[in-house]
CSV table of C-alpha atoms in Angstrom, one decimal:
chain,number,residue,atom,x,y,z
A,1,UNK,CA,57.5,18.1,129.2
A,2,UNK,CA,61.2,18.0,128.2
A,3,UNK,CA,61.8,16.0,125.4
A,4,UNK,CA,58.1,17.4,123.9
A,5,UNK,CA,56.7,14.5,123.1
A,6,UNK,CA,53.6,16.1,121.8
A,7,UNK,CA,55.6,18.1,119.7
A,8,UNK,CA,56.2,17.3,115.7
A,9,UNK,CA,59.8,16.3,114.2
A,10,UNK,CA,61.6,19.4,113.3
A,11,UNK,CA,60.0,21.4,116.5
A,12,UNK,CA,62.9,20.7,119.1
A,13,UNK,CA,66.2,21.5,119.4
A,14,UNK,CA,68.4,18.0,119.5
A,15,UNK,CA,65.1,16.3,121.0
A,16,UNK,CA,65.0,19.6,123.7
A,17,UNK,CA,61.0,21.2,123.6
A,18,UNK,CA,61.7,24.9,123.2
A,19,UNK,CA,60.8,27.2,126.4
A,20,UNK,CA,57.7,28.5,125.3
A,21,UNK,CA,56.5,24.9,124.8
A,22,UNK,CA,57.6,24.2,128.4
A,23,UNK,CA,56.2,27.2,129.9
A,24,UNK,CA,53.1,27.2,128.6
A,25,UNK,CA,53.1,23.3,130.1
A,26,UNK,CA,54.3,24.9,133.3
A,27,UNK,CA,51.4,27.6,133.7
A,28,UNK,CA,48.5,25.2,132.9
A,29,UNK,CA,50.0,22.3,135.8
A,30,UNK,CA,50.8,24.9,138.6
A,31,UNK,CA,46.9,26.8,137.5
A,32,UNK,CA,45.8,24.0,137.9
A,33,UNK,CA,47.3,23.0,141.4
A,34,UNK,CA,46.9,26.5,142.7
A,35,UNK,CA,49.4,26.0,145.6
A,36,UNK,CA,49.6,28.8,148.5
A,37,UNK,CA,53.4,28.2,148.2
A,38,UNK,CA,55.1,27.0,145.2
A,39,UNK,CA,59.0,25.8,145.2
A,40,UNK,CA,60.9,26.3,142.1
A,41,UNK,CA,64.1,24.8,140.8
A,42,UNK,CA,67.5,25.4,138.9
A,43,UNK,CA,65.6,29.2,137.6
A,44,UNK,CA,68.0,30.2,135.8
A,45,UNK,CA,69.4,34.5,137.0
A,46,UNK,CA,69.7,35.3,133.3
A,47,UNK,CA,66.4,35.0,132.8
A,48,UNK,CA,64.5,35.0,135.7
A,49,UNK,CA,61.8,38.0,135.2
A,50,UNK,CA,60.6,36.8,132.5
A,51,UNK,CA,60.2,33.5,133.0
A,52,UNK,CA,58.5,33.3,135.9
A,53,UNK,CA,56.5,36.7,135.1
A,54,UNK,CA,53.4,34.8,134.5
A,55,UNK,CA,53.4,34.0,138.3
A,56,UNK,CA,52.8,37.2,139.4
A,57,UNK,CA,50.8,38.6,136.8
A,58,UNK,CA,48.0,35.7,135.9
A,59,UNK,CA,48.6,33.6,138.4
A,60,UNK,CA,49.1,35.6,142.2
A,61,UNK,CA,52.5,35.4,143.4
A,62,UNK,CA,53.1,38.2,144.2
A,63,UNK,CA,56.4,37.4,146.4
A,64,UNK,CA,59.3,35.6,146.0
A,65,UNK,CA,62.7,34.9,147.4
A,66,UNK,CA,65.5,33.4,145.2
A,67,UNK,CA,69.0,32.6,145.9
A,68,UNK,CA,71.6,34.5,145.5
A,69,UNK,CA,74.2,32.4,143.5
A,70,UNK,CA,74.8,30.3,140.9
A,71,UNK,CA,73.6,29.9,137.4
A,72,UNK,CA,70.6,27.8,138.5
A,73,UNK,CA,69.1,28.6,142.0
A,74,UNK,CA,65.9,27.9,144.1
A,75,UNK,CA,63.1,30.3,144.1
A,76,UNK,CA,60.0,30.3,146.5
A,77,UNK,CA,56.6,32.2,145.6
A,78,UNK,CA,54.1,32.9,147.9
A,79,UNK,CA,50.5,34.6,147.7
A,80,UNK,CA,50.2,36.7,150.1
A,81,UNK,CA,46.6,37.0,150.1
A,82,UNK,CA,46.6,33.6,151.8
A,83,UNK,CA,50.4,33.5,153.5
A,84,UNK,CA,50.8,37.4,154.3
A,85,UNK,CA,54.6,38.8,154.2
A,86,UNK,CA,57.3,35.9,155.3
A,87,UNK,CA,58.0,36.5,158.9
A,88,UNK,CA,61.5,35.8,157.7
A,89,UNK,CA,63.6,34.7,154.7
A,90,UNK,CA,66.9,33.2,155.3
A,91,UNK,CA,69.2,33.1,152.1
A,92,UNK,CA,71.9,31.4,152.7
A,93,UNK,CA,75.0,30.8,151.1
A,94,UNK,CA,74.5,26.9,150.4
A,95,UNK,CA,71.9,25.8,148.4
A,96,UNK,CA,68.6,26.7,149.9
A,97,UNK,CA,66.4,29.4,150.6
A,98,UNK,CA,64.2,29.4,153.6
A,99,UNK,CA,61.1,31.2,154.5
A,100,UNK,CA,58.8,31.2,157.2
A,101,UNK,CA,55.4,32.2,157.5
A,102,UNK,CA,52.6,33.1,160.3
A,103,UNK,CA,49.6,31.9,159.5
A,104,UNK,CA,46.6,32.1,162.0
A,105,UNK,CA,45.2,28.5,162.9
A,106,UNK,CA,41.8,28.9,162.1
A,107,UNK,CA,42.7,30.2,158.4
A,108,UNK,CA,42.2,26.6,157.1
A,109,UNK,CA,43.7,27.3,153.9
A,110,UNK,CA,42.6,24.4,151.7
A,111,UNK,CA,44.4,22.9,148.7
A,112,UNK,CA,44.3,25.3,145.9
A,113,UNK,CA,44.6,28.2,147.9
A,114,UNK,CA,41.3,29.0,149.1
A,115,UNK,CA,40.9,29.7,153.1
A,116,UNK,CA,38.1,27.6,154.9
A,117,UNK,CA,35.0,29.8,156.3
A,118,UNK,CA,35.3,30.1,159.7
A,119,UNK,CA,32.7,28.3,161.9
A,120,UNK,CA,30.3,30.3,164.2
A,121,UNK,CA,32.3,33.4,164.5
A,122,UNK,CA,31.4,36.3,162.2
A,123,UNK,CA,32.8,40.1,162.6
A,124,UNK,CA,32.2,41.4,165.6
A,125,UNK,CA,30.3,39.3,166.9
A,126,UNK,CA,33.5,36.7,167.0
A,127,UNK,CA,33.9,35.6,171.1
A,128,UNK,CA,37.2,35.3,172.6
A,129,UNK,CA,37.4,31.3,172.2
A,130,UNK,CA,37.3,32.3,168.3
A,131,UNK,CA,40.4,33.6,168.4
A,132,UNK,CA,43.1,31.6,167.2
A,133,UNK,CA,46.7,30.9,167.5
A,134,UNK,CA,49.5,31.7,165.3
A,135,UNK,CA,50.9,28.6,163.4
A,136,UNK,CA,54.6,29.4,162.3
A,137,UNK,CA,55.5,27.5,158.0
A,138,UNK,CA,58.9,26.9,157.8
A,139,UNK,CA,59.6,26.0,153.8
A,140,UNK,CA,62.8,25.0,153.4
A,141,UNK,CA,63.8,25.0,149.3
A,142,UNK,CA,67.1,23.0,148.8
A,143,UNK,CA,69.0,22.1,146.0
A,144,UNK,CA,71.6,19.5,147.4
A,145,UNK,CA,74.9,19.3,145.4
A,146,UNK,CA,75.1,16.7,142.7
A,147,UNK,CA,78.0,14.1,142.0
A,148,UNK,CA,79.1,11.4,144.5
A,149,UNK,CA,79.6,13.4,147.4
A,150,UNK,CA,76.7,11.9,149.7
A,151,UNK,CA,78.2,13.5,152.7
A,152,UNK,CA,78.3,16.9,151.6
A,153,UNK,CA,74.3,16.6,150.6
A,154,UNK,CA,73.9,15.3,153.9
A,155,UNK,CA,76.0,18.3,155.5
A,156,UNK,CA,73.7,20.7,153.3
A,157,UNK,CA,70.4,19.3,154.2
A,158,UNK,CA,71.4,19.3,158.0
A,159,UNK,CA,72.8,23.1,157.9
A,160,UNK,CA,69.4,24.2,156.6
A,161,UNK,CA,67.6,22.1,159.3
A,162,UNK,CA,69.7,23.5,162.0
A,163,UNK,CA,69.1,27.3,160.6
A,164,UNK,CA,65.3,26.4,160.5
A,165,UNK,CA,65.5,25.8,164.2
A,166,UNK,CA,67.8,28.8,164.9
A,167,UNK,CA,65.1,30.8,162.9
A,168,UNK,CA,61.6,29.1,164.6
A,169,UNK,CA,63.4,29.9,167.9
A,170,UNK,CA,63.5,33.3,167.1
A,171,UNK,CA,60.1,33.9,166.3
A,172,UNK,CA,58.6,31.4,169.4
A,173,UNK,CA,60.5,33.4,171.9
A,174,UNK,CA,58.3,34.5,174.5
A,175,UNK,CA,57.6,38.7,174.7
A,176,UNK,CA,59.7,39.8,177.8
A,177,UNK,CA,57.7,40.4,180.7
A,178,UNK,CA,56.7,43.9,182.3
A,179,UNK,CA,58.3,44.6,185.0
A,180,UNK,CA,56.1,44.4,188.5
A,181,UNK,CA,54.8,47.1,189.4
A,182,UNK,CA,53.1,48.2,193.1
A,183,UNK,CA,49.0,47.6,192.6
A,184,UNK,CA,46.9,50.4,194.1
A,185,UNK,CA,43.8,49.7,195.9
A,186,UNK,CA,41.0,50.1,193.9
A,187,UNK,CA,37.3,50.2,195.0
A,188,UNK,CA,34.8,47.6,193.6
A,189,UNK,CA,33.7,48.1,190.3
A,190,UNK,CA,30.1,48.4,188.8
A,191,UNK,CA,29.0,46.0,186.4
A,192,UNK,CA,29.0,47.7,182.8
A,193,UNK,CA,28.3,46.6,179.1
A,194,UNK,CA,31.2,44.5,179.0
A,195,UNK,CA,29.9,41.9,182.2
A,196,UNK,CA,27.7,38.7,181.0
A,197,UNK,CA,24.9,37.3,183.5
A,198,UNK,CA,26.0,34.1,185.2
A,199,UNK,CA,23.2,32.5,186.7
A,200,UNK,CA,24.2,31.7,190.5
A,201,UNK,CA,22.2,27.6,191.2
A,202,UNK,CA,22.3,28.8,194.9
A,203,UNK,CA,19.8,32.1,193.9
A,204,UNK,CA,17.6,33.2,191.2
A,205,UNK,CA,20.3,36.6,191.4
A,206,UNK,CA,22.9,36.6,188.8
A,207,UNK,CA,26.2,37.9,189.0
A,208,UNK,CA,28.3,39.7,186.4
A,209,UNK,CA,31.4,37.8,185.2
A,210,UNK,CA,33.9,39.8,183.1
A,211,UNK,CA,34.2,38.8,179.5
A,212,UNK,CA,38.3,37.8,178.8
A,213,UNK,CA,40.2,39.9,176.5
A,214,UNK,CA,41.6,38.8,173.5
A,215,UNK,CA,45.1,37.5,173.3
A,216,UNK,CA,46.6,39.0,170.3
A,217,UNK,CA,47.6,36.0,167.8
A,218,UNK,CA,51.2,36.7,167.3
A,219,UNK,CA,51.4,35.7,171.2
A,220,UNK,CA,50.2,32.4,171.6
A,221,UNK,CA,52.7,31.3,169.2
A,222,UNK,CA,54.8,28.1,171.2
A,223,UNK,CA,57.9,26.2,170.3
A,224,UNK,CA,55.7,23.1,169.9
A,225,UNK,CA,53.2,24.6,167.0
A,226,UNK,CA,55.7,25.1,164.1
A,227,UNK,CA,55.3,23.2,160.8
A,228,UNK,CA,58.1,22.7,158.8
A,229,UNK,CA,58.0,21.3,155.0
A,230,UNK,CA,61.1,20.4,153.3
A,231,UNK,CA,61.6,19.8,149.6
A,232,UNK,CA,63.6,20.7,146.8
A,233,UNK,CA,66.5,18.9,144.5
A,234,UNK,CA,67.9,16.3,146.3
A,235,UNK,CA,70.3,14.7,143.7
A,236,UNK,CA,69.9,11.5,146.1
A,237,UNK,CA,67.2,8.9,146.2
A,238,UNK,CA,66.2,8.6,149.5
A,239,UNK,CA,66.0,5.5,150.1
A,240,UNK,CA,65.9,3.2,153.2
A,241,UNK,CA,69.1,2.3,154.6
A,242,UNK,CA,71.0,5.7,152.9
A,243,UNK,CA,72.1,8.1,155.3
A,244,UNK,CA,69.6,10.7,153.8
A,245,UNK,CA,66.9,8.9,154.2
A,246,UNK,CA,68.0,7.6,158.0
A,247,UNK,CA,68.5,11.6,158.8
């Protein structure tokens, strides 16, 4: 894709394929992918909008986060008519942008973006066992430092690590609870619309048993269900036996 080798003699620029060339290349291979989330790097600020404007106006992605400095920086887009809005973006101020995403269980989105059809549940119909948990996306977009300095890459990829965690933390933390309040006596209730006929084995009577509520999604959201995806630049290779890779 750089050099252009499909490209004729005369049509680069000291053996460099021309942008257009490259972008054209670029749009076909990520079309063709379709990611929910797609991790960019070294975009360059000059030029960012209309670079990448083909994203967001053939292709979906219709958010992004970028970093903030440098001539060359990370950028993250997201659909989000699959991911929603980032339940946070962290930009920080070495070399990676972070962003994290709630994204119900049951969504099953699919390679190449499409979300699974949910199995017997359908509108309103849906019971309270269809309901499904929150799953929290950490993507973490680094572009480690270049050059010999092995520890400072390591120092970079375990600062955004450590924010990741900071962040998830946020975001697991448990709602605070009400505070206790004296219950009234009340007097037994009729059975109503809302009660569903257990059969009783002892009688041919059944009794009503009250139907559970639905627990709203964002709460069932634990420390233990975040997924966290890591890529990027790593001006390393990560090999066995080098402290990246042992990290």
């Amino acid at each position: 894709m750089y050099r252009g080798d499909q490209l004729e003699a005369g049509q680069t620029l000291d053996g460099v394929a021309p942008w257009p060339f490259r972008q054209r290349l670029l749009r076909e291979q990520i079309a063709a992918a379709s990611p929910d989330v797609l991790c960019l790097q070294e975009v360059s600020e000059g030029s960012f909008e209309q670079d990448w404007a083909f994203l967001r106006d053939d292709l979906g992605y219709d958010c992004h986060a970028v970093h903030s400095k440098g001539r060359f920086r990370p950028a993250t887009f997201w659909r989000s008519s699959t991911c929603g809005q980032a339940a946070a973006v962290v930009n920080s101020k070495d070399r990676f942008v972070l962003t994290v995403f709630e994204v119900p269980s049951n969504a099953g989105i699919q390679a190449g973006g499409t979300p699974a059809a949910a199995s017997g549940a359908s509108g309103a119909s849906a019971s309270a066992s269809a309901v499904s948990a929150v799953s929290l996306v950490a993507v973490v977009n680094n572009h480690l430092q270049a050059g010999p300095d092995e520890a400072r890459r390591l120092r970079q990829l375990h600062d955004a690590l450590d924010t990741t965690r900071k962040e998830l933390a946020k975001l697991c933390k448990p709602a605070a609870k009400a505070p206790k309040t004296k219950k009234k006596k009340q007097p037994p209730q009729q059975p109503d619309e809302c009660a569903v006929a257990v059969a009783d084995p002892a009688s041919d009577a059944a009794a009503p048993a009250a139907v559970p509520a639905a627990i709203p999604a964002a709460a069932t959201a634990g420390p233990n269900s975040p997924i966290v995806v890591v890529c990027g630049d790593f001006n390393n290779e990560v090999l066995p036996g080098t402290p990246l890779h042992d990290y």
